[in-house]
C-alpha positions as YAML, in Angstrom:
chain: A
units: angstrom
residues:
- id: 1
  name: MET
  ca: [0.00, 0.00, 0.00]
- id: 2
  name: GLU
  ca: [1.13, 3.56, -0.68]
- id: 3
  name: PRO
  ca: [-0.47, 7.02, -0.55]
- id: 4
  name: ALA
  ca: [-2.54, 7.89, -3.61]
- id: 5
  name: THR
  ca: [-1.48, 11.04, -5.45]
- id: 6
  name: ALA
  ca: [-2.83, 13.16, -8.28]
- id: 7
  name: GLY
  ca: [-0.62, 11.15, -10.63]
- id: 8
  name: ASP
  ca: [-2.70, 8.05, -9.84]
- id: 9
  name: ILE
  ca: [-6.06, 9.60, -10.76]
- id: 10
  name: ASP
  ca: [-6.32, 8.26, -14.33]
- id: 11
  name: ARG
  ca: [-5.51, 4.70, -13.24]
- id: 12
  name: ILE
  ca: [-7.78, 4.85, -10.20]
- id: 13
  name: ASN
  ca: [-10.56, 6.20, -12.42]
- id: 14
  name: ARG
  ca: [-10.26, 3.26, -14.81]
- id: 15
  name: VAL
  ca: [-10.29, 0.68, -12.01]
- id: 16
  name: PHE
  ca: [-13.34, 2.43, -10.51]
- id: 17
  name: SER
  ca: [-15.28, 2.46, -13.79]
- id: 18
  name: ASP
  ca: [-14.48, -1.14, -14.69]
- id: 19
  name: ALA
  ca: [-15.10, -2.57, -11.22]
- id: 20
  name: PHE
  ca: [-18.44, -0.85, -10.66]
- id: 21
  name: THR
  ca: [-19.63, -1.60, -14.21]
- id: 22
  name: GLU
  ca: [-18.85, -5.29, -13.65]
- id: 23
  name: ARG
  ca: [-20.66, -5.18, -10.30]
- id: 24
  name: TYR
  ca: [-23.82, -3.74, -11.87]
- id: 25
  name: GLN
  ca: [-23.72, -6.29, -14.66]
- id: 26
  name: ARG
  ca: [-23.44, -9.15, -12.17]
- id: 27
  name: ASP
  ca: [-26.52, -7.70, -10.46]
- id: 28
  name: GLY
  ca: [-28.47, -8.01, -13.71]
- id: 29
  name: MET
  ca: [-28.13, -4.42, -14.95]
- id: 30
  name: SER
  ca: [-26.38, -5.39, -18.18]
- id: 31
  name: GLY
  ca: [-26.97, -2.05, -19.89]
- id: 32
  name: VAL
  ca: [-25.24, 0.02, -17.19]
- id: 33
  name: ARG
  ca: [-21.80, 1.41, -17.88]
- id: 34
  name: VAL
  ca: [-20.32, 3.42, -15.03]
- id: 35
  name: PRO
  ca: [-18.58, 6.44, -16.58]
- id: 36
  name: LEU
  ca: [-15.18, 7.78, -15.71]
- id: 37
  name: LEU
  ca: [-15.49, 10.48, -13.08]
- id: 38
  name: ASN
  ca: [-14.51, 14.10, -13.50]
- id: 39
  name: PRO
  ca: [-10.78, 14.32, -12.58]
- id: 40
  name: ALA
  ca: [-11.58, 17.43, -10.51]
- id: 41
  name: ILE
  ca: [-13.87, 15.32, -8.34]
- id: 42
  name: TRP
  ca: [-11.10, 12.77, -7.83]
- id: 43
  name: ARG
  ca: [-8.72, 15.55, -6.86]
- id: 44
  name: TYR
  ca: [-11.23, 16.75, -4.28]
- id: 45
  name: ALA
  ca: [-11.61, 13.20, -2.93]
- id: 46
  name: LEU
  ca: [-7.86, 12.62, -2.64]
- id: 47
  name: GLU
  ca: [-7.15, 15.99, -1.04]
- id: 48
  name: ASP
  ca: [-10.06, 15.56, 1.37]
- id: 49
  name: ALA
  ca: [-8.80, 12.11, 2.38]
- id: 50
  name: ALA
  ca: [-5.15, 13.31, 2.52]
- id: 51
  name: GLU
  ca: [-3.13, 10.48, 4.16]
- id: 52
  name: GLY
  ca: [-6.27, 8.32, 4.05]
- id: 53
  name: ALA
  ca: [-6.10, 8.03, 0.24]
- id: 54
  name: MET
  ca: [-4.61, 4.55, -0.20]
- id: 55
  name: VAL
  ca: [-3.62, 2.68, -3.35]
- id: 56
  name: TRP
  ca: [-2.24, -0.79, -3.99]
- id: 57
  name: LYS
  ca: [-0.15, -1.49, -7.10]
- id: 58
  name: ASP
  ca: [1.30, -4.52, -8.86]
- id: 59
  name: ALA
  ca: [4.96, -5.03, -9.77]
- id: 60
  name: ALA
  ca: [4.49, -3.00, -12.96]
- id: 61
  name: GLY
  ca: [3.13, 0.00, -11.05]
- id: 62
  name: ASN
  ca: [-0.47, -0.49, -12.18]
- id: 63
  name: VAL
  ca: [-3.27, 0.16, -9.70]
- id: 64
  name: VAL
  ca: [-4.93, -3.05, -8.51]
- id: 65
  name: ALA
  ca: [-7.00, -1.60, -5.66]
- id: 66
  name: PHE
  ca: [-7.70, 1.62, -3.79]
- id: 67
  name: ASN
  ca: [-9.57, 2.87, -0.73]
- id: 68
  name: ILE
  ca: [-10.25, 6.58, -0.25]
- id: 69
  name: VAL
  ca: [-10.70, 6.98, 3.52]
- id: 70
  name: HIS
  ca: [-12.15, 10.21, 4.91]
- id: 71
  name: ARG
  ca: [-12.34, 11.71, 8.41]
- id: 72
  name: SER
  ca: [-14.40, 14.76, 9.34]
- id: 73
  name: GLY
  ca: [-13.56, 15.17, 13.00]
- id: 74
  name: VAL
  ca: [-14.97, 12.08, 14.72]
- id: 75
  name: GLU
  ca: [-16.88, 10.95, 11.62]
- id: 76
  name: GLY
  ca: [-14.98, 8.48, 9.43]
- id: 77
  name: TRP
  ca: [-16.05, 6.73, 6.24]
- id: 78
  name: MET
  ca: [-14.63, 4.88, 3.25]
- id: 79
  name: GLY
  ca: [-15.40, 5.51, -0.39]
- id: 80
  name: PRO
  ca: [-14.94, 4.97, -3.16]
- id: 81
  name: LEU
  ca: [-13.04, 1.72, -2.84]
- id: 82
  name: ALA
  ca: [-12.55, -0.96, -5.45]
- id: 83
  name: VAL
  ca: [-10.42, -3.90, -6.54]
- id: 84
  name: ARG
  ca: [-9.46, -4.39, -10.19]
- id: 85
  name: THR
  ca: [-11.71, -7.00, -11.77]
- id: 86
  name: ASP
  ca: [-8.90, -9.51, -12.47]
- id: 87
  name: ARG
  ca: [-7.71, -9.38, -8.84]
- id: 88
  name: GLN
  ca: [-11.05, -9.90, -7.13]
- id: 89
  name: GLY
  ca: [-11.74, -13.01, -5.07]
- id: 90
  name: ALA
  ca: [-8.20, -13.31, -3.67]
- id: 91
  name: GLY
  ca: [-8.66, -11.47, -0.37]
- id: 92
  name: LEU
  ca: [-7.49, -8.05, -1.48]
- id: 93
  name: GLY
  ca: [-10.89, -6.51, -0.76]
- id: 94
  name: GLY
  ca: [-10.64, -7.48, 2.90]
- id: 95
  name: THR
  ca: [-7.12, -6.09, 3.03]
- id: 96
  name: ILE
  ca: [-8.09, -2.63, 1.82]
- id: 97
  name: VAL
  ca: [-11.13, -2.39, 4.12]
- id: 98
  name: ARG
  ca: [-9.15, -3.49, 7.17]
- id: 99
  name: ALA
  ca: [-6.49, -0.91, 6.28]
- id: 100
  name: GLY
  ca: [-9.18, 1.78, 6.24]
- id: 101
  name: ILE
  ca: [-10.58, 0.63, 9.58]
- id: 102
  name: GLY
  ca: [-7.11, 0.68, 11.10]
- id: 103
  name: TRP
  ca: [-6.34, 4.16, 9.77]
- id: 104
  name: LEU
  ca: [-9.57, 5.62, 11.14]
- id: 105
  name: THR
  ca: [-9.26, 3.84, 14.49]
- id: 106
  name: GLU
  ca: [-5.73, 5.16, 15.02]
- id: 107
  name: ARG
  ca: [-7.03, 8.69, 14.46]
- id: 108
  name: GLY
  ca: [-9.88, 8.42, 16.92]
- id: 109
  name: ALA
  ca: [-12.85, 8.19, 14.56]
- id: 110
  name: ARG
  ca: [-16.00, 7.63, 16.61]
- id: 111
  name: THR
  ca: [-18.01, 6.61, 13.54]
- id: 112
  name: ILE
  ca: [-16.64, 4.26, 10.86]
- id: 113
  name: GLY
  ca: [-18.95, 3.59, 7.95]
- id: 114
  name: LEU
  ca: [-19.49, 3.12, 4.24]
- id: 115
  name: GLU
  ca: [-22.33, 2.75, 1.77]
- id: 116
  name: THR
  ca: [-23.13, -0.03, -0.66]
- id: 117
  name: MET
  ca: [-25.97, -1.00, -2.98]
- id: 118
  name: PRO
  ca: [-28.86, -2.52, -1.00]
- id: 119
  name: ARG
  ca: [-29.63, -5.07, -3.73]
- id: 120
  name: THR
  ca: [-26.09, -6.46, -3.73]
- id: 121
  name: ILE
  ca: [-26.20, -9.25, -1.17]
- id: 122
  name: GLU
  ca: [-22.59, -10.24, -1.89]
- id: 123
  name: ASN
  ca: [-21.32, -6.81, -0.85]
- id: 124
  name: ILE
  ca: [-23.55, -6.72, 2.24]
- id: 125
  name: GLY
  ca: [-22.32, -10.16, 3.28]
- id: 126
  name: PHE
  ca: [-18.69, -9.21, 2.59]
- id: 127
  name: TYR
  ca: [-18.83, -6.07, 4.74]
- id: 128
  name: SER
  ca: [-20.81, -7.92, 7.43]
- id: 129
  name: ARG
  ca: [-18.03, -10.49, 7.76]
- id: 130
  name: LEU
  ca: [-15.62, -7.59, 8.35]
- id: 131
  name: GLY
  ca: [-17.73, -6.32, 11.25]
- id: 132
  name: PHE
  ca: [-20.11, -3.86, 9.56]
- id: 133
  name: ARG
  ca: [-23.84, -3.90, 10.20]
- id: 134
  name: PRO
  ca: [-26.63, -2.47, 8.01]
- id: 135
  name: GLY
  ca: [-28.38, 0.67, 9.11]
- id: 136
  name: PRO
  ca: [-30.83, 3.10, 7.47]
- id: 137
  name: LEU
  ca: [-30.96, 3.73, 3.75]
- id: 138
  name: THR
  ca: [-29.52, 6.79, 2.09]
- id: 139
  name: VAL
  ca: [-32.17, 7.84, -0.43]
- id: 140
  name: SER
  ca: [-31.01, 10.14, -3.21]
- id: 141
  name: VAL
  ca: [-33.82, 12.52, -4.14]
- id: 142
  name: THR
  ca: [-33.90, 15.14, -6.88]
- id: 143
  name: ARG
  ca: [-36.00, 18.15, -7.80]
- id: 144
  name: ASP
  ca: [-36.01, 20.13, -11.04]
- id: 145
  name: LEU
  ca: [-35.21, 23.80, -10.60]
- id: 146
  name: ASP
  ca: [-36.74, 25.10, -13.82]
- id: 147
  name: GLY
  ca: [-39.71, 26.75, -12.12]
- id: 148
  name: SER
  ca: [-39.80, 29.94, -10.12]
- id: 149
  name: PRO
  ca: [-38.22, 29.98, -6.65]
- id: 150
  name: ARG
  ca: [-40.38, 28.79, -3.74]
- id: 151
  name: GLY
  ca: [-40.47, 32.06, -1.87]
- id: 152
  name: LYS
  ca: [-37.59, 34.35, -1.02]
- id: 153
  name: ALA
  ca: [-34.42, 32.52, 0.01]
- id: 154
  name: ALA
  ca: [-33.06, 33.75, 3.32]
- id: 155
  name: GLY
  ca: [-29.58, 32.25, 3.06]
- id: 156
  name: THR
  ca: [-26.27, 33.60, 1.80]
- id: 157
  name: ARG
  ca: [-23.46, 31.97, -0.20]
- id: 158
  name: LEU
  ca: [-20.24, 31.53, 1.74]
- id: 159
  name: SER
  ca: [-18.11, 32.62, -1.24]
- id: 160
  name: ARG
  ca: [-19.87, 35.99, -1.29]
- id: 161
  name: GLY
  ca: [-19.31, 36.83, 2.34]
- id: 162
  name: GLU
  ca: [-16.46, 36.45, 4.79]
- id: 163
  name: PRO
  ca: [-15.32, 32.83, 4.42]
- id: 164
  name: LYS
  ca: [-13.37, 32.75, 7.69]
- id: 165
  name: SER
  ca: [-16.23, 34.01, 9.84]
- id: 166
  name: GLY
  ca: [-18.67, 31.83, 7.87]
- id: 167
  name: LEU
  ca: [-16.55, 28.75, 8.53]
- id: 168
  name: ARG
  ca: [-16.44, 29.55, 12.23]
- id: 169
  name: ALA
  ca: [-20.23, 29.82, 12.29]
- id: 170
  name: CYS
  ca: [-20.55, 26.46, 10.47]
- id: 171
  name: LEU
  ca: [-18.19, 24.81, 12.94]
- id: 172
  name: ALA
  ca: [-20.08, 26.28, 15.89]
- id: 173
  name: LEU
  ca: [-23.38, 24.89, 14.61]
- id: 174
  name: SER
  ca: [-21.83, 21.47, 13.92]
- id: 175
  name: ALA
  ca: [-20.41, 21.39, 17.44]
- id: 176
  name: GLU
  ca: [-23.89, 22.06, 18.81]
- id: 177
  name: VAL
  ca: [-25.89, 19.67, 16.60]
- id: 178
  name: ALA
  ca: [-23.27, 16.94, 16.02]
- id: 179
  name: PRO
  ca: [-20.50, 17.29, 18.61]
- id: 180
  name: GLY
  ca: [-17.07, 16.36, 17.28]
- id: 181
  name: VAL
  ca: [-18.04, 16.51, 13.61]
- id: 182
  name: ASP
  ca: [-16.10, 19.01, 11.48]
- id: 183
  name: TYR
  ca: [-16.80, 19.61, 7.77]
- id: 184
  name: SER
  ca: [-14.46, 22.60, 7.46]
- id: 185
  name: ARG
  ca: [-11.94, 20.79, 5.27]
- id: 186
  name: GLU
  ca: [-14.60, 19.82, 2.72]
- id: 187
  name: VAL
  ca: [-15.92, 23.38, 2.61]
- id: 188
  name: ILE
  ca: [-12.47, 24.90, 2.14]
- id: 189
  name: LEU
  ca: [-11.52, 22.44, -0.62]
- id: 190
  name: THR
  ca: [-14.81, 23.06, -2.44]
- id: 191
  name: LEU
  ca: [-14.11, 26.79, -2.60]
- id: 192
  name: GLU
  ca: [-10.39, 26.39, -3.42]
- id: 193
  name: LEU
  ca: [-11.07, 23.96, -6.28]
- id: 194
  name: GLY
  ca: [-14.09, 25.91, -7.60]
- id: 195
  name: LEU
  ca: [-16.42, 22.92, -7.33]
- id: 196
  name: GLY
  ca: [-19.40, 24.61, -5.70]
- id: 197
  name: ASP
  ca: [-20.30, 26.64, -2.64]
- id: 198
  name: ALA
  ca: [-21.93, 26.53, 0.77]
- id: 199
  name: THR
  ca: [-25.27, 28.03, 1.72]
- id: 200
  name: LEU
  ca: [-25.46, 29.61, 5.16]
- id: 201
  name: LEU
  ca: [-28.82, 30.10, 6.83]
- id: 202
  name: PRO
  ca: [-28.89, 32.68, 9.65]
- id: 203
  name: GLU
  ca: [-31.19, 32.43, 12.62]
- id: 204
  name: GLU
  ca: [-34.55, 34.00, 11.78]
- id: 205
  name: ARG
  ca: [-34.32, 36.43, 14.67]
- id: 206
  name: GLY
  ca: [-30.60, 36.93, 14.40]
- id: 207
  name: GLY
  ca: [-28.11, 35.45, 16.79]
- id: 208
  name: PRO
  ca: [-24.93, 36.23, 18.66]
- id: 209
  name: GLY
  ca: [-21.92, 36.57, 16.37]
- id: 210
  name: GLY
  ca: [-23.81, 35.64, 13.22]
- id: 211
  name: ALA
  ca: [-25.14, 32.33, 14.57]
- id: 212
  name: LEU
  ca: [-26.56, 29.95, 11.98]
- id: 213
  name: ALA
  ca: [-29.72, 27.89, 11.90]
- id: 214
  name: GLY
  ca: [-28.24, 25.69, 9.18]
- id: 215
  name: PHE
  ca: [-25.68, 25.30, 6.42]
- id: 216
  name: ALA
  ca: [-25.25, 23.06, 3.38]
- id: 217
  name: LEU
  ca: [-22.20, 22.29, 1.23]
- id: 218
  name: TRP
  ca: [-22.99, 21.64, -2.42]
- id: 219
  name: HIS
  ca: [-21.15, 20.94, -5.67]
- id: 220
  name: THR
  ca: [-22.10, 21.94, -9.21]
- id: 221
  name: ALA
  ca: [-19.00, 20.48, -10.90]
- id: 222
  name: PRO
  ca: [-20.18, 17.60, -13.14]
- id: 223
  name: LEU
  ca: [-19.66, 14.23, -11.50]
- id: 224
  name: ALA
  ca: [-18.91, 12.36, -14.73]
- id: 225
  name: GLU
  ca: [-16.04, 13.26, -17.04]
- id: 226
  name: GLY
  ca: [-17.04, 15.37, -20.04]
- id: 227
  name: ARG
  ca: [-20.57, 16.15, -18.82]
- id: 228
  name: PRO
  ca: [-21.95, 19.72, -18.77]
- id: 229
  name: LEU
  ca: [-23.05, 21.49, -15.59]
- id: 230
  name: ASP
  ca: [-26.55, 20.21, -14.97]
- id: 231
  name: GLU
  ca: [-27.02, 19.21, -11.36]
- id: 232
  name: ALA
  ca: [-26.09, 20.55, -7.94]
- id: 233
  name: ARG
  ca: [-25.41, 17.91, -5.29]
- id: 234
  name: VAL
  ca: [-25.63, 18.47, -1.53]
- id: 235
  name: LEU
  ca: [-22.69, 16.79, 0.22]
- id: 236
  name: LYS
  ca: [-23.11, 17.98, 3.80]
- id: 237
  name: LEU
  ca: [-26.08, 19.57, 5.55]
- id: 238
  name: VAL
  ca: [-26.59, 20.60, 9.17]
- id: 239
  name: ALA
  ca: [-29.83, 22.17, 10.44]
- id: 240
  name: ARG
  ca: [-30.84, 23.06, 13.97]
- id: 241
  name: ASP
  ca: [-34.40, 21.73, 13.56]
- id: 242
  name: LEU
  ca: [-36.98, 20.76, 10.94]
- id: 243
  name: PRO
  ca: [-38.25, 24.32, 10.21]
- id: 244
  name: SER
  ca: [-34.63, 25.40, 9.68]
- id: 245
  name: PHE
  ca: [-34.12, 22.38, 7.41]
- id: 246
  name: ARG
  ca: [-37.06, 23.40, 5.23]
- id: 247
  name: ARG
  ca: [-35.79, 26.97, 4.93]
- id: 248
  name: LEU
  ca: [-32.26, 25.77, 4.22]
- id: 249
  name: VAL
  ca: [-33.36, 23.52, 1.37]
- id: 250
  name: GLN
  ca: [-35.20, 26.44, -0.25]
- id: 251
  name: ALA
  ca: [-32.11, 28.61, 0.08]
- id: 252
  name: VAL
  ca: [-29.91, 25.91, -1.51]
- id: 253
  name: GLU
  ca: [-32.38, 25.57, -4.38]
- id: 254
  name: ALA
  ca: [-32.17, 29.30, -5.07]
- id: 255
  name: HIS
  ca: [-28.37, 29.31, -4.94]
- id: 256
  name: ALA
  ca: [-28.04, 26.20, -7.11]
- id: 257
  name: ARG
  ca: [-30.34, 27.74, -9.71]
- id: 258
  name: GLU
  ca: [-28.31, 30.94, -9.56]
- id: 259
  name: ALA
  ca: [-25.15, 28.87, -10.18]
- id: 260
  name: GLY
  ca: [-26.64, 27.39, -13.36]
- id: 261
  name: ALA
  ca: [-27.92, 24.03, -12.12]
- id: 262
  name: ARG
  ca: [-31.21, 22.73, -13.48]
- id: 263
  name: ARG
  ca: [-31.69, 20.10, -10.79]
- id: 264
  name: LEU
  ca: [-30.83, 19.67, -7.12]
- id: 265
  name: ALA
  ca: [-29.89, 16.28, -5.68]
- id: 266
  name: ILE
  ca: [-29.91, 15.55, -1.95]
- id: 267
  name: ARG
  ca: [-28.72, 12.29, -0.40]
- id: 268
  name: CYS
  ca: [-31.14, 11.96, 2.50]
- id: 269
  name: GLN
  ca: [-30.36, 9.67, 5.41]
- id: 270
  name: THR
  ca: [-33.64, 8.02, 6.40]
- id: 271
  name: ALA
  ca: [-32.57, 8.07, 10.05]
- id: 272
  name: TYR
  ca: [-34.29, 11.48, 9.79]
- id: 273
  name: PRO
  ca: [-37.77, 10.44, 8.61]
- id: 274
  name: ASP
  ca: [-39.36, 13.87, 9.15]
- id: 275
  name: ALA
  ca: [-36.74, 15.51, 6.95]
- id: 276
  name: TYR
  ca: [-37.30, 12.83, 4.30]
- id: 277
  name: SER
  ca: [-41.06, 13.46, 4.45]
- id: 278
  name: ALA
  ca: [-40.47, 17.19, 4.06]
- id: 279
  name: LEU
  ca: [-38.48, 16.58, 0.87]
- id: 280
  name: VAL
  ca: [-41.09, 14.25, -0.62]
- id: 281
  name: GLU
  ca: [-43.89, 16.67, 0.24]
- id: 282
  name: SER
  ca: [-42.05, 19.53, -1.47]
- id: 283
  name: GLY
  ca: [-41.74, 17.66, -4.77]
- id: 284
  name: TYR
  ca: [-38.49, 15.71, -4.53]
- id: 285
  name: ARG
  ca: [-38.47, 12.37, -6.39]
- id: 286
  name: VAL
  ca: [-36.58, 9.25, -5.37]
- id: 287
  name: HIS
  ca: [-33.70, 8.61, -7.72]
- id: 288
  name: TRP
  ca: [-31.43, 6.03, -6.05]
- id: 289
  name: THR
  ca: [-30.86, 4.16, -2.80]
- id: 290
  name: ASP
  ca: [-27.75, 3.09, -0.90]
- id: 291
  name: LEU
  ca: [-27.43, 1.05, 2.26]
- id: 292
  name: ARG
  ca: [-25.53, 2.74, 5.05]
- id: 293
  name: MET
  ca: [-23.37, 0.32, 7.06]
- id: 294
  name: THR
  ca: [-21.29, 1.06, 10.16]
- id: 295
  name: LEU
  ca: [-18.69, -0.90, 12.06]
- id: 296
  name: CYS
  ca: [-19.87, -2.57, 15.26]
- id: 297
  name: GLY
  ca: [-19.09, -0.24, 18.14]
- id: 298
  name: ARG
  ca: [-18.53, 2.69, 15.75]
- id: 299
  name: GLU
  ca: [-22.12, 3.52, 14.85]
- id: 300
  name: GLU
  ca: [-23.41, 6.97, 13.98]
- id: 301
  name: ARG
  ca: [-24.91, 9.01, 16.78]
- id: 302
  name: PRO
  ca: [-28.14, 10.90, 16.12]
- id: 303
  name: ALA
  ca: [-28.08, 14.66, 15.96]
- id: 304
  name: ALA
  ca: [-28.68, 16.49, 19.22]
- id: 305
  name: GLY
  ca: [-32.20, 17.66, 19.96]
- id: 306
  name: ALA
  ca: [-34.30, 18.24, 16.85]
- id: 307
  name: GLY
  ca: [-31.25, 18.64, 14.60]
- id: 308
  name: VAL
  ca: [-30.80, 17.20, 11.12]
- id: 309
  name: VAL
  ca: [-27.42, 16.09, 9.74]
- id: 310
  name: PHE
  ca: [-26.94, 14.71, 6.23]
- id: 311
  name: SER
  ca: [-23.40, 13.55, 5.46]
- id: 312
  name: ASN
  ca: [-22.76, 12.15, 2.01]
- id: 313
  name: TRP
  ca: [-20.54, 9.04, 2.15]
- id: 314
  name: GLU
  ca: [-19.94, 9.14, -1.60]
- id: 315
  name: ILE
  ca: [-17.96, 11.65, -3.64]
...
């Protein structure tokens, strides 16, 4: 194993595309071809993971497996991870997952998780044998943004204000709603790499030092290589309560439309059923599902009070 670098992106991308295409085909989706991802998205993933970006190579220097391991404060997760199709079935998959578990454990991650396809019983069984247990679904929902805004958005875009003070406000809200969780690195990288923005929602009646009722990090950079800007994707979302969540989603919609997106995608953790209901009631349609799995003894903790926390465990 060695650290993954920007020079490995093309080879990692090919292993990713081939491995996931083969997985879908084995699951009966013969017409699915997983595209190569946007290299800018891979750069974000590797820089976010930092020392947790791991790659395994053969004697010729070709990538045979990788595991991109992320830690946001006490929250740790793995993804994407894959083994080259011709090297599967020989135990390498277990090796890369155990390496990720070890890396996160050494760094004090309270949560260790990943996501997999709920229809893929082989994957669920594989991760279960490594100590993971299934939890709630992550349901990807989308809404077209072609119509007029749903009321006046109350939020502001981080890039158009004071990023340092905005980041402090985001961290303060995270510490209150999800103690120990810190999404600052993801926000900073998003702005530095020009991939998207963050929407900040102030308290309705104001608050000390610019206190927030919610914030959401979102990307507009195309996920697949060569695709045009079409969709904004929410990666992280923290809201103090359900009314704040509703207002925050409306603000993100307005900002995503302003940034040129025609559709907004939100990966909703169904551990928050009221938030899921709010999305469905406001016109969001179910697009995809993933099964969230966490390591025994390293499960996710619910948000404090009436808070809502969505954390995307995919890039």
